[in-house]
């Protein structure tokens, strides 16, 4: 019998990479999608015929219990969230409903319907926020600096609470920034790769940006979903930081993306106060030595390769789109 995995947020960047990875491992994959007039299935278009999609919602407890009772998955990956940090300032209550309380609804559905299943919660480096030590590891105190970060801290601790209270195999992966060509255009890495490609092709001549000094630990999403799976294959449920351990600034990101296309970013980038956050996070860099030692996990794609992969993808996509014009 093939193992079954249930993924919330399957249409997102991480969900699509995780679904592909699990299919390669021989899993049967069930993904939850929200019923909407415009379903966003682009990232999973290439595997639609190999997965089962079910309608459900993190805001609706009953739908979650029904899905888990019907499909009886061995593993549950909760990747769904309102995950864009700037939006969390505009919609803090909605962010809390999905990203915080939503975790409790999934955990409670697991407890009620499939208590022997293994549960993965997508925690975030944004929980560290105003960092209390550099680099950050599993024991670093949280100090979130956005409604998103605060919601993720709740999701993290409720997972610990259910693990300890109900003896569930429930873990959190504290993932640092992880990117790919499937990243949404609103995220800074994709904003840079996409607009650098547009400028190269003469489709734009400037790029408004926020702070260029923010430092991030950027890895490849395809590497990070492998770590999620590894956490659920262990004998005991534990939380892990997943990161590259390397810090790069937004300025470096711009410099590399534009230079790769033979351009100088300084000729095109301008600072726009609209993109500055009320409270920003400056020193995020993760220490994944526990994951290296216990999971045998290592990243395979470095920062330069990641930026070039994203720029190549956006350049190719834009060239195809403009061919017919």
PDB file of C-alpha atoms in Angstrom:
ATOM      1  CA  UNK A   1       0.000   0.000   0.000  1.00  0.00           C
ATOM      2  CA  UNK A   2       1.349   3.386  -0.994  1.00  0.00           C
ATOM      3  CA  UNK A   3       1.630   5.946   1.767  1.00  0.00           C
ATOM      4  CA  UNK A   4      -0.860   8.827   1.624  1.00  0.00           C
ATOM      5  CA  UNK A   5       0.007  12.462   2.225  1.00  0.00           C
ATOM      6  CA  UNK A   6      -2.423  15.359   2.670  1.00  0.00           C
ATOM      7  CA  UNK A   7      -1.148  18.854   1.828  1.00  0.00           C
ATOM      8  CA  UNK A   8      -2.867  22.139   2.637  1.00  0.00           C
ATOM      9  CA  UNK A   9      -1.541  24.938   0.433  1.00  0.00           C
ATOM     10  CA  UNK A  10      -0.727  22.523  -2.406  1.00  0.00           C
ATOM     11  CA  UNK A  11      -1.165  25.281  -5.025  1.00  0.00           C
ATOM     12  CA  UNK A  12       1.590  27.389  -3.447  1.00  0.00           C
ATOM     13  CA  UNK A  13       5.325  27.314  -4.114  1.00  0.00           C
ATOM     14  CA  UNK A  14       6.160  24.831  -1.328  1.00  0.00           C
ATOM     15  CA  UNK A  15       3.030  22.739  -1.821  1.00  0.00           C
ATOM     16  CA  UNK A  16       3.761  22.176  -5.503  1.00  0.00           C
ATOM     17  CA  UNK A  17       7.402  21.171  -4.908  1.00  0.00           C
ATOM     18  CA  UNK A  18       6.395  18.938  -1.983  1.00  0.00           C
ATOM     19  CA  UNK A  19       3.688  17.225  -4.047  1.00  0.00           C
ATOM     20  CA  UNK A  20       6.199  16.474  -6.821  1.00  0.00           C
ATOM     21  CA  UNK A  21       8.737  15.175  -4.310  1.00  0.00           C
ATOM     22  CA  UNK A  22       6.205  12.890  -2.592  1.00  0.00           C
ATOM     23  CA  UNK A  23       5.009  11.506  -5.927  1.00  0.00           C
ATOM     24  CA  UNK A  24       8.641  10.598  -6.663  1.00  0.00           C
ATOM     25  CA  UNK A  25       8.710   8.714  -3.333  1.00  0.00           C
ATOM     26  CA  UNK A  26       5.651   6.713  -4.396  1.00  0.00           C
ATOM     27  CA  UNK A  27       3.074   8.512  -2.267  1.00  0.00           C
ATOM     28  CA  UNK A  28      -0.575   9.031  -3.041  1.00  0.00           C
ATOM     29  CA  UNK A  29      -1.033  12.807  -2.730  1.00  0.00           C
ATOM     30  CA  UNK A  30      -4.238  14.586  -1.682  1.00  0.00           C
ATOM     31  CA  UNK A  31      -4.208  18.376  -1.832  1.00  0.00           C
ATOM     32  CA  UNK A  32      -6.686  20.825  -0.333  1.00  0.00           C
ATOM     33  CA  UNK A  33      -7.840  23.792  -2.393  1.00  0.00           C
ATOM     34  CA  UNK A  34     -10.230  26.547  -1.442  1.00  0.00           C
ATOM     35  CA  UNK A  35     -13.338  26.787  -3.565  1.00  0.00           C
ATOM     36  CA  UNK A  36     -12.983  29.972  -5.600  1.00  0.00           C
ATOM     37  CA  UNK A  37     -14.222  31.407  -8.870  1.00  0.00           C
ATOM     38  CA  UNK A  38     -10.637  31.571 -10.176  1.00  0.00           C
ATOM     39  CA  UNK A  39      -8.718  28.526  -8.904  1.00  0.00           C
ATOM     40  CA  UNK A  40      -4.954  29.113  -8.947  1.00  0.00           C
ATOM     41  CA  UNK A  41      -3.662  25.759 -10.205  1.00  0.00           C
ATOM     42  CA  UNK A  42      -0.744  26.969 -12.343  1.00  0.00           C
ATOM     43  CA  UNK A  43       2.015  25.564 -10.139  1.00  0.00           C
ATOM     44  CA  UNK A  44       0.516  22.058 -10.099  1.00  0.00           C
ATOM     45  CA  UNK A  45      -0.628  21.933 -13.736  1.00  0.00           C
ATOM     46  CA  UNK A  46       2.027  19.356 -14.649  1.00  0.00           C
ATOM     47  CA  UNK A  47       0.896  16.874 -11.935  1.00  0.00           C
ATOM     48  CA  UNK A  48      -2.898  17.411 -11.934  1.00  0.00           C
ATOM     49  CA  UNK A  49      -3.516  13.948 -13.366  1.00  0.00           C
ATOM     50  CA  UNK A  50      -1.477  12.304 -10.589  1.00  0.00           C
ATOM     51  CA  UNK A  51      -2.943  13.944  -7.473  1.00  0.00           C
ATOM     52  CA  UNK A  52      -6.374  14.176  -5.832  1.00  0.00           C
ATOM     53  CA  UNK A  53      -7.717  17.663  -5.089  1.00  0.00           C
ATOM     54  CA  UNK A  54     -10.366  18.181  -2.412  1.00  0.00           C
ATOM     55  CA  UNK A  55     -12.266  21.317  -1.402  1.00  0.00           C
ATOM     56  CA  UNK A  56     -11.686  22.575   2.114  1.00  0.00           C
ATOM     57  CA  UNK A  57     -10.628  25.627   4.074  1.00  0.00           C
ATOM     58  CA  UNK A  58      -8.490  26.412   7.114  1.00  0.00           C
ATOM     59  CA  UNK A  59     -11.376  28.583   8.334  1.00  0.00           C
ATOM     60  CA  UNK A  60     -13.776  25.622   8.274  1.00  0.00           C
ATOM     61  CA  UNK A  61     -13.078  22.951  10.883  1.00  0.00           C
ATOM     62  CA  UNK A  62     -15.788  20.577   9.626  1.00  0.00           C
ATOM     63  CA  UNK A  63     -14.321  20.415   6.107  1.00  0.00           C
ATOM     64  CA  UNK A  64     -10.946  19.427   7.570  1.00  0.00           C
ATOM     65  CA  UNK A  65     -12.391  16.626   9.709  1.00  0.00           C
ATOM     66  CA  UNK A  66     -14.403  15.277   6.760  1.00  0.00           C
ATOM     67  CA  UNK A  67     -11.357  15.232   4.460  1.00  0.00           C
ATOM     68  CA  UNK A  68      -9.125  13.468   6.996  1.00  0.00           C
ATOM     69  CA  UNK A  69     -11.801  10.907   7.912  1.00  0.00           C
ATOM     70  CA  UNK A  70     -12.451  10.108   4.253  1.00  0.00           C
ATOM     71  CA  UNK A  71      -8.865   9.878   3.009  1.00  0.00           C
ATOM     72  CA  UNK A  72      -7.026   8.689   6.174  1.00  0.00           C
ATOM     73  CA  UNK A  73      -3.597  10.106   5.218  1.00  0.00           C
ATOM     74  CA  UNK A  74      -0.416   8.871   6.923  1.00  0.00           C
ATOM     75  CA  UNK A  75       1.156  12.338   6.810  1.00  0.00           C
ATOM     76  CA  UNK A  76      -0.366  15.830   6.977  1.00  0.00           C
ATOM     77  CA  UNK A  77       1.596  18.877   5.787  1.00  0.00           C
ATOM     78  CA  UNK A  78       0.055  22.208   6.795  1.00  0.00           C
ATOM     79  CA  UNK A  79       1.564  24.687   4.328  1.00  0.00           C
ATOM     80  CA  UNK A  80      -1.498  26.894   3.807  1.00  0.00           C
ATOM     81  CA  UNK A  81      -1.288  30.409   5.248  1.00  0.00           C
ATOM     82  CA  UNK A  82      -1.609  34.068   4.439  1.00  0.00           C
ATOM     83  CA  UNK A  83       2.130  34.116   3.855  1.00  0.00           C
ATOM     84  CA  UNK A  84       3.000  37.548   2.445  1.00  0.00           C
ATOM     85  CA  UNK A  85       4.418  39.674   5.282  1.00  0.00           C
ATOM     86  CA  UNK A  86       3.393  43.158   3.963  1.00  0.00           C
ATOM     87  CA  UNK A  87      -0.207  41.961   3.498  1.00  0.00           C
ATOM     88  CA  UNK A  88      -0.281  40.967   7.161  1.00  0.00           C
ATOM     89  CA  UNK A  89      -0.114  44.670   8.070  1.00  0.00           C
ATOM     90  CA  UNK A  90      -3.161  45.384   5.874  1.00  0.00           C
ATOM     91  CA  UNK A  91      -5.105  42.272   6.941  1.00  0.00           C
ATOM     92  CA  UNK A  92      -3.868  41.379  10.434  1.00  0.00           C
ATOM     93  CA  UNK A  93      -7.077  39.675  11.600  1.00  0.00           C
ATOM     94  CA  UNK A  94      -7.415  37.534   8.468  1.00  0.00           C
ATOM     95  CA  UNK A  95      -3.722  36.626   8.779  1.00  0.00           C
ATOM     96  CA  UNK A  96      -4.350  35.492  12.363  1.00  0.00           C
ATOM     97  CA  UNK A  97      -7.376  33.397  11.309  1.00  0.00           C
ATOM     98  CA  UNK A  98      -5.446  31.500   8.621  1.00  0.00           C
ATOM     99  CA  UNK A  99      -1.865  31.498   9.849  1.00  0.00           C
ATOM    100  CA  UNK A 100      -2.481  31.116  13.604  1.00  0.00           C
ATOM    101  CA  UNK A 101      -5.930  29.731  14.429  1.00  0.00           C
ATOM    102  CA  UNK A 102      -5.976  27.722  11.190  1.00  0.00           C
ATOM    103  CA  UNK A 103      -3.151  25.571  12.578  1.00  0.00           C
ATOM    104  CA  UNK A 104      -5.280  24.696  15.607  1.00  0.00           C
ATOM    105  CA  UNK A 105      -8.158  23.672  13.358  1.00  0.00           C
ATOM    106  CA  UNK A 106      -5.911  21.296  11.383  1.00  0.00           C
ATOM    107  CA  UNK A 107      -4.288  19.875  14.532  1.00  0.00           C
ATOM    108  CA  UNK A 108      -7.661  19.334  16.154  1.00  0.00           C
ATOM    109  CA  UNK A 109      -8.954  17.622  13.002  1.00  0.00           C
ATOM    110  CA  UNK A 110      -5.896  15.330  13.083  1.00  0.00           C
ATOM    111  CA  UNK A 111      -6.486  14.590  16.778  1.00  0.00           C
ATOM    112  CA  UNK A 112     -10.156  13.748  16.155  1.00  0.00           C
ATOM    113  CA  UNK A 113      -9.925  11.899  12.827  1.00  0.00           C
ATOM    114  CA  UNK A 114      -6.424  10.419  12.460  1.00  0.00           C
ATOM    115  CA  UNK A 115      -4.485  10.629  15.767  1.00  0.00           C
ATOM    116  CA  UNK A 116      -1.788   8.227  14.521  1.00  0.00           C
ATOM    117  CA  UNK A 117      -0.888  10.345  11.484  1.00  0.00           C
ATOM    118  CA  UNK A 118       2.257  12.479  11.395  1.00  0.00           C
ATOM    119  CA  UNK A 119       1.803  16.260  11.201  1.00  0.00           C
ATOM    120  CA  UNK A 120       4.116  18.924   9.789  1.00  0.00           C
ATOM    121  CA  UNK A 121       3.632  22.624  10.523  1.00  0.00           C
ATOM    122  CA  UNK A 122       5.320  25.277   8.365  1.00  0.00           C
ATOM    123  CA  UNK A 123       6.956  27.594  10.878  1.00  0.00           C
ATOM    124  CA  UNK A 124       8.979  30.594   9.723  1.00  0.00           C
ATOM    125  CA  UNK A 125      12.186  32.498  10.399  1.00  0.00           C
ATOM    126  CA  UNK A 126       9.943  35.600  10.656  1.00  0.00           C
ATOM    127  CA  UNK A 127       9.172  34.335  14.186  1.00  0.00           C
ATOM    128  CA  UNK A 128      12.694  35.450  15.189  1.00  0.00           C
ATOM    129  CA  UNK A 129      12.018  38.975  13.892  1.00  0.00           C
ATOM    130  CA  UNK A 130      14.095  41.344  16.017  1.00  0.00           C
ATOM    131  CA  UNK A 131      16.690  38.676  16.505  1.00  0.00           C
ATOM    132  CA  UNK A 132      17.982  37.861  19.970  1.00  0.00           C
ATOM    133  CA  UNK A 133      21.111  36.084  18.678  1.00  0.00           C
ATOM    134  CA  UNK A 134      22.908  35.543  15.385  1.00  0.00           C
ATOM    135  CA  UNK A 135      22.650  32.984  13.853  1.00  0.00           C
ATOM    136  CA  UNK A 136      19.213  31.723  14.948  1.00  0.00           C
ATOM    137  CA  UNK A 137      18.697  28.111  16.017  1.00  0.00           C
ATOM    138  CA  UNK A 138      15.896  26.024  17.547  1.00  0.00           C
ATOM    139  CA  UNK A 139      16.475  27.489  21.021  1.00  0.00           C
ATOM    140  CA  UNK A 140      16.634  31.169  19.976  1.00  0.00           C
ATOM    141  CA  UNK A 141      13.803  33.182  21.612  1.00  0.00           C
ATOM    142  CA  UNK A 142      11.129  34.521  19.247  1.00  0.00           C
ATOM    143  CA  UNK A 143      10.547  38.267  18.813  1.00  0.00           C
ATOM    144  CA  UNK A 144       8.211  38.618  15.800  1.00  0.00           C
ATOM    145  CA  UNK A 145       8.038  41.991  14.053  1.00  0.00           C
ATOM    146  CA  UNK A 146       4.907  41.626  11.906  1.00  0.00           C
ATOM    147  CA  UNK A 147       1.360  40.292  12.313  1.00  0.00           C
ATOM    148  CA  UNK A 148       2.493  37.388  10.109  1.00  0.00           C
ATOM    149  CA  UNK A 149       5.412  36.614  12.441  1.00  0.00           C
ATOM    150  CA  UNK A 150       3.138  36.804  15.496  1.00  0.00           C
ATOM    151  CA  UNK A 151       0.632  34.420  13.852  1.00  0.00           C
ATOM    152  CA  UNK A 152       3.421  31.970  12.989  1.00  0.00           C
ATOM    153  CA  UNK A 153       4.617  31.984  16.622  1.00  0.00           C
ATOM    154  CA  UNK A 154       1.100  30.976  17.703  1.00  0.00           C
ATOM    155  CA  UNK A 155       1.047  28.212  15.071  1.00  0.00           C
ATOM    156  CA  UNK A 156       4.439  26.992  16.247  1.00  0.00           C
ATOM    157  CA  UNK A 157       3.553  26.842  19.943  1.00  0.00           C
ATOM    158  CA  UNK A 158       0.118  25.286  19.412  1.00  0.00           C
ATOM    159  CA  UNK A 159       1.907  22.499  17.502  1.00  0.00           C
ATOM    160  CA  UNK A 160       4.262  21.952  20.459  1.00  0.00           C
ATOM    161  CA  UNK A 161       1.233  22.061  22.768  1.00  0.00           C
ATOM    162  CA  UNK A 162      -0.713  19.393  20.848  1.00  0.00           C
ATOM    163  CA  UNK A 163       2.404  17.215  20.615  1.00  0.00           C
ATOM    164  CA  UNK A 164       2.890  17.323  24.372  1.00  0.00           C
ATOM    165  CA  UNK A 165      -0.798  17.265  25.384  1.00  0.00           C
ATOM    166  CA  UNK A 166      -2.143  14.605  23.013  1.00  0.00           C
ATOM    167  CA  UNK A 167       1.015  12.635  22.184  1.00  0.00           C
ATOM    168  CA  UNK A 168       0.692  13.479  18.477  1.00  0.00           C
ATOM    169  CA  UNK A 169       3.645  13.106  16.120  1.00  0.00           C
ATOM    170  CA  UNK A 170       3.603  16.834  15.337  1.00  0.00           C
ATOM    171  CA  UNK A 171       6.655  18.830  14.272  1.00  0.00           C
ATOM    172  CA  UNK A 172       7.469  22.314  13.039  1.00  0.00           C
ATOM    173  CA  UNK A 173      10.091  23.196  10.464  1.00  0.00           C
ATOM    174  CA  UNK A 174      11.415  26.697  11.099  1.00  0.00           C
ATOM    175  CA  UNK A 175      12.221  27.477   7.490  1.00  0.00           C
ATOM    176  CA  UNK A 176      14.257  30.487   6.525  1.00  0.00           C
ATOM    177  CA  UNK A 177      13.486  32.271   3.241  1.00  0.00           C
ATOM    178  CA  UNK A 178      13.260  29.790   0.399  1.00  0.00           C
ATOM    179  CA  UNK A 179      12.642  30.854  -3.163  1.00  0.00           C
ATOM    180  CA  UNK A 180      12.212  29.475  -6.671  1.00  0.00           C
ATOM    181  CA  UNK A 181      10.828  30.377 -10.100  1.00  0.00           C
ATOM    182  CA  UNK A 182       7.412  29.508  -8.590  1.00  0.00           C
ATOM    183  CA  UNK A 183       7.634  32.273  -5.986  1.00  0.00           C
ATOM    184  CA  UNK A 184       4.847  34.854  -6.199  1.00  0.00           C
ATOM    185  CA  UNK A 185       5.711  38.118  -7.969  1.00  0.00           C
ATOM    186  CA  UNK A 186       5.007  40.056  -4.758  1.00  0.00           C
ATOM    187  CA  UNK A 187       8.047  38.505  -3.002  1.00  0.00           C
ATOM    188  CA  UNK A 188      11.298  40.434  -3.253  1.00  0.00           C
ATOM    189  CA  UNK A 189      13.392  37.710  -4.921  1.00  0.00           C
ATOM    190  CA  UNK A 190      10.865  37.130  -7.690  1.00  0.00           C
ATOM    191  CA  UNK A 191      10.179  40.860  -7.990  1.00  0.00           C
ATOM    192  CA  UNK A 192      13.891  41.332  -8.690  1.00  0.00           C
ATOM    193  CA  UNK A 193      14.354  38.397 -11.102  1.00  0.00           C
ATOM    194  CA  UNK A 194      11.187  39.223 -13.048  1.00  0.00           C
ATOM    195  CA  UNK A 195      11.864  42.947 -13.349  1.00  0.00           C
ATOM    196  CA  UNK A 196      15.530  42.464 -14.215  1.00  0.00           C
ATOM    197  CA  UNK A 197      14.349  40.267 -17.103  1.00  0.00           C
ATOM    198  CA  UNK A 198      11.739  42.862 -18.141  1.00  0.00           C
ATOM    199  CA  UNK A 199      14.373  45.619 -18.154  1.00  0.00           C
ATOM    200  CA  UNK A 200      16.758  43.414 -20.168  1.00  0.00           C
ATOM    201  CA  UNK A 201      14.039  42.877 -22.784  1.00  0.00           C
ATOM    202  CA  UNK A 202      13.156  46.576 -22.923  1.00  0.00           C
ATOM    203  CA  UNK A 203       9.737  46.040 -21.305  1.00  0.00           C
ATOM    204  CA  UNK A 204      10.532  48.311 -18.329  1.00  0.00           C
ATOM    205  CA  UNK A 205      13.132  50.923 -17.436  1.00  0.00           C
ATOM    206  CA  UNK A 206      12.975  51.226 -13.646  1.00  0.00           C
ATOM    207  CA  UNK A 207      12.390  49.144 -10.542  1.00  0.00           C
ATOM    208  CA  UNK A 208      11.018  50.725  -7.325  1.00  0.00           C
ATOM    209  CA  UNK A 209      12.287  48.956  -4.178  1.00  0.00           C
ATOM    210  CA  UNK A 210      12.131  49.207  -0.375  1.00  0.00           C
ATOM    211  CA  UNK A 211      15.137  48.730   1.909  1.00  0.00           C
ATOM    212  CA  UNK A 212      18.213  47.355   0.136  1.00  0.00           C
ATOM    213  CA  UNK A 213      20.062  46.690   3.396  1.00  0.00           C
ATOM    214  CA  UNK A 214      17.816  43.917   4.782  1.00  0.00           C
ATOM    215  CA  UNK A 215      19.772  40.692   5.157  1.00  0.00           C
ATOM    216  CA  UNK A 216      18.186  37.322   4.482  1.00  0.00           C
ATOM    217  CA  UNK A 217      19.163  33.663   4.415  1.00  0.00           C
ATOM    218  CA  UNK A 218      17.818  32.546   1.011  1.00  0.00           C
ATOM    219  CA  UNK A 219      17.622  28.906  -0.077  1.00  0.00           C
ATOM    220  CA  UNK A 220      15.895  26.890  -2.811  1.00  0.00           C
ATOM    221  CA  UNK A 221      12.329  25.738  -2.072  1.00  0.00           C
ATOM    222  CA  UNK A 222      12.966  22.363  -3.731  1.00  0.00           C
ATOM    223  CA  UNK A 223      15.661  21.636  -1.126  1.00  0.00           C
ATOM    224  CA  UNK A 224      13.480  22.743   1.770  1.00  0.00           C
ATOM    225  CA  UNK A 225      10.483  20.497   1.036  1.00  0.00           C
ATOM    226  CA  UNK A 226      12.819  17.505   1.258  1.00  0.00           C
ATOM    227  CA  UNK A 227      13.599  18.600   4.840  1.00  0.00           C
ATOM    228  CA  UNK A 228       9.867  18.673   5.668  1.00  0.00           C
ATOM    229  CA  UNK A 229       9.529  15.063   4.594  1.00  0.00           C
ATOM    230  CA  UNK A 230      12.663  13.989   6.469  1.00  0.00           C
ATOM    231  CA  UNK A 231      11.251  15.419   9.725  1.00  0.00           C
ATOM    232  CA  UNK A 232       8.253  13.090   9.457  1.00  0.00           C
ATOM    233  CA  UNK A 233      10.451  10.011   8.861  1.00  0.00           C
ATOM    234  CA  UNK A 234      12.218  10.270  12.233  1.00  0.00           C
ATOM    235  CA  UNK A 235      11.611   8.107  15.306  1.00  0.00           C
ATOM    236  CA  UNK A 236      10.756  11.072  17.523  1.00  0.00           C
ATOM    237  CA  UNK A 237       8.957  14.340  16.687  1.00  0.00           C
ATOM    238  CA  UNK A 238      11.287  17.330  16.959  1.00  0.00           C
ATOM    239  CA  UNK A 239      11.426  20.859  15.521  1.00  0.00           C
ATOM    240  CA  UNK A 240      14.211  21.901  13.165  1.00  0.00           C
ATOM    241  CA  UNK A 241      15.665  25.091  11.707  1.00  0.00           C
ATOM    242  CA  UNK A 242      16.165  24.749   7.930  1.00  0.00           C
ATOM    243  CA  UNK A 243      18.516  27.320   6.406  1.00  0.00           C
ATOM    244  CA  UNK A 244      21.668  27.758   4.339  1.00  0.00           C
ATOM    245  CA  UNK A 245      23.556  29.624   7.062  1.00  0.00           C
ATOM    246  CA  UNK A 246      24.546  32.318   4.546  1.00  0.00           C
ATOM    247  CA  UNK A 247      23.378  35.920   4.678  1.00  0.00           C
ATOM    248  CA  UNK A 248      22.822  38.094   1.638  1.00  0.00           C
ATOM    249  CA  UNK A 249      21.403  41.601   1.325  1.00  0.00           C
ATOM    250  CA  UNK A 250      18.687  42.748  -1.062  1.00  0.00           C
ATOM    251  CA  UNK A 251      21.457  44.859  -2.628  1.00  0.00           C
ATOM    252  CA  UNK A 252      23.472  41.687  -3.387  1.00  0.00           C
ATOM    253  CA  UNK A 253      20.344  40.089  -4.831  1.00  0.00           C
ATOM    254  CA  UNK A 254      19.886  43.053  -7.188  1.00  0.00           C
ATOM    255  CA  UNK A 255      23.560  43.184  -8.075  1.00  0.00           C
ATOM    256  CA  UNK A 256      23.731  39.498  -8.997  1.00  0.00           C
ATOM    257  CA  UNK A 257      20.440  39.348 -10.902  1.00  0.00           C
ATOM    258  CA  UNK A 258      21.217  42.422 -13.010  1.00  0.00           C
ATOM    259  CA  UNK A 259      24.908  41.578 -13.526  1.00  0.00           C
ATOM    260  CA  UNK A 260      23.897  38.111 -14.746  1.00  0.00           C
ATOM    261  CA  UNK A 261      22.023  39.919 -17.538  1.00  0.00           C
ATOM    262  CA  UNK A 262      24.921  42.300 -18.214  1.00  0.00           C
ATOM    263  CA  UNK A 263      23.229  45.244 -16.449  1.00  0.00           C
ATOM    264  CA  UNK A 264      24.059  47.535 -13.519  1.00  0.00           C
ATOM    265  CA  UNK A 265      21.149  47.616 -11.059  1.00  0.00           C
ATOM    266  CA  UNK A 266      22.046  51.164  -9.948  1.00  0.00           C
ATOM    267  CA  UNK A 267      20.927  52.455 -13.348  1.00  0.00           C
ATOM    268  CA  UNK A 268      17.371  51.201 -12.798  1.00  0.00           C
ATOM    269  CA  UNK A 269      16.558  50.848  -9.086  1.00  0.00           C
ATOM    270  CA  UNK A 270      14.963  53.632  -7.066  1.00  0.00           C
ATOM    271  CA  UNK A 271      13.894  53.583  -3.420  1.00  0.00           C
ATOM    272  CA  UNK A 272      10.142  53.953  -2.956  1.00  0.00           C
ATOM    273  CA  UNK A 273       8.963  54.686   0.624  1.00  0.00           C
ATOM    274  CA  UNK A 274       5.746  52.733  -0.072  1.00  0.00           C
ATOM    275  CA  UNK A 275       7.765  49.516   0.102  1.00  0.00           C
ATOM    276  CA  UNK A 276       9.346  50.210   3.499  1.00  0.00           C
ATOM    277  CA  UNK A 277       7.750  48.151   6.311  1.00  0.00           C
ATOM    278  CA  UNK A 278       6.525  49.686   9.615  1.00  0.00           C
ATOM    279  CA  UNK A 279       8.990  47.383  11.406  1.00  0.00           C
ATOM    280  CA  UNK A 280      11.551  45.441   9.421  1.00  0.00           C
ATOM    281  CA  UNK A 281      13.749  42.461  10.185  1.00  0.00           C
ATOM    282  CA  UNK A 282      17.437  42.853   9.453  1.00  0.00           C
ATOM    283  CA  UNK A 283      19.604  40.026  10.731  1.00  0.00           C
ATOM    284  CA  UNK A 284      17.956  36.738   9.760  1.00  0.00           C
ATOM    285  CA  UNK A 285      20.416  33.882   9.266  1.00  0.00           C
ATOM    286  CA  UNK A 286      19.811  30.301  10.336  1.00  0.00           C
ATOM    287  CA  UNK A 287      21.918  27.630  11.990  1.00  0.00           C
ATOM    288  CA  UNK A 288      20.730  24.314  10.519  1.00  0.00           C
ATOM    289  CA  UNK A 289      23.389  22.172  12.193  1.00  0.00           C
ATOM    290  CA  UNK A 290      20.741  20.078  13.997  1.00  0.00           C
ATOM    291  CA  UNK A 291      19.047  19.258  10.664  1.00  0.00           C
ATOM    292  CA  UNK A 292      22.432  18.398   9.145  1.00  0.00           C
ATOM    293  CA  UNK A 293      23.320  16.086  12.013  1.00  0.00           C
ATOM    294  CA  UNK A 294      19.961  14.389  12.664  1.00  0.00           C
ATOM    295  CA  UNK A 295      18.221  14.489   9.277  1.00  0.00           C
ATOM    296  CA  UNK A 296      21.290  14.309   7.062  1.00  0.00           C
ATOM    297  CA  UNK A 297      19.881  17.344   5.233  1.00  0.00           C
ATOM    298  CA  UNK A 298      22.032  19.703   3.147  1.00  0.00           C
ATOM    299  CA  UNK A 299      21.031  22.411   0.672  1.00  0.00           C
ATOM    300  CA  UNK A 300      22.057  21.612  -2.923  1.00  0.00           C
ATOM    301  CA  UNK A 301      21.485  25.033  -4.556  1.00  0.00           C
ATOM    302  CA  UNK A 302      23.528  28.076  -3.500  1.00  0.00           C
ATOM    303  CA  UNK A 303      22.506  31.756  -3.608  1.00  0.00           C
ATOM    304  CA  UNK A 304      24.087  32.505  -6.988  1.00  0.00           C
ATOM    305  CA  UNK A 305      22.555  29.401  -8.604  1.00  0.00           C
ATOM    306  CA  UNK A 306      19.156  30.268  -7.153  1.00  0.00           C
ATOM    307  CA  UNK A 307      19.214  33.837  -8.505  1.00  0.00           C
ATOM    308  CA  UNK A 308      20.353  32.630 -11.952  1.00  0.00           C
ATOM    309  CA  UNK A 309      17.683  29.885 -12.003  1.00  0.00           C
ATOM    310  CA  UNK A 310      14.989  32.497 -11.295  1.00  0.00           C
ATOM    311  CA  UNK A 311      16.318  35.045 -13.809  1.00  0.00           C
ATOM    312  CA  UNK A 312      16.624  32.354 -16.514  1.00  0.00           C
ATOM    313  CA  UNK A 313      13.042  31.252 -15.917  1.00  0.00           C
ATOM    314  CA  UNK A 314      11.619  34.781 -16.030  1.00  0.00           C
ATOM    315  CA  UNK A 315      13.644  35.738 -19.101  1.00  0.00           C
ATOM    316  CA  UNK A 316      12.461  32.618 -20.945  1.00  0.00           C
ATOM    317  CA  UNK A 317       8.827  33.114 -19.900  1.00  0.00           C
ATOM    318  CA  UNK A 318       8.792  36.777 -20.922  1.00  0.00           C
ATOM    319  CA  UNK A 319      10.445  35.989 -24.270  1.00  0.00           C
ATOM    320  CA  UNK A 320       7.735  33.416 -24.995  1.00  0.00           C
ATOM    321  CA  UNK A 321       4.978  35.843 -23.985  1.00  0.00           C
ATOM    322  CA  UNK A 322       6.305  38.660 -26.183  1.00  0.00           C
ATOM    323  CA  UNK A 323       6.954  36.468 -29.252  1.00  0.00           C
ATOM    324  CA  UNK A 324       3.372  36.580 -30.397  1.00  0.00           C
ATOM    325  CA  UNK A 325       3.003  40.339 -30.017  1.00  0.00           C
TER     326      UNK A 325
END
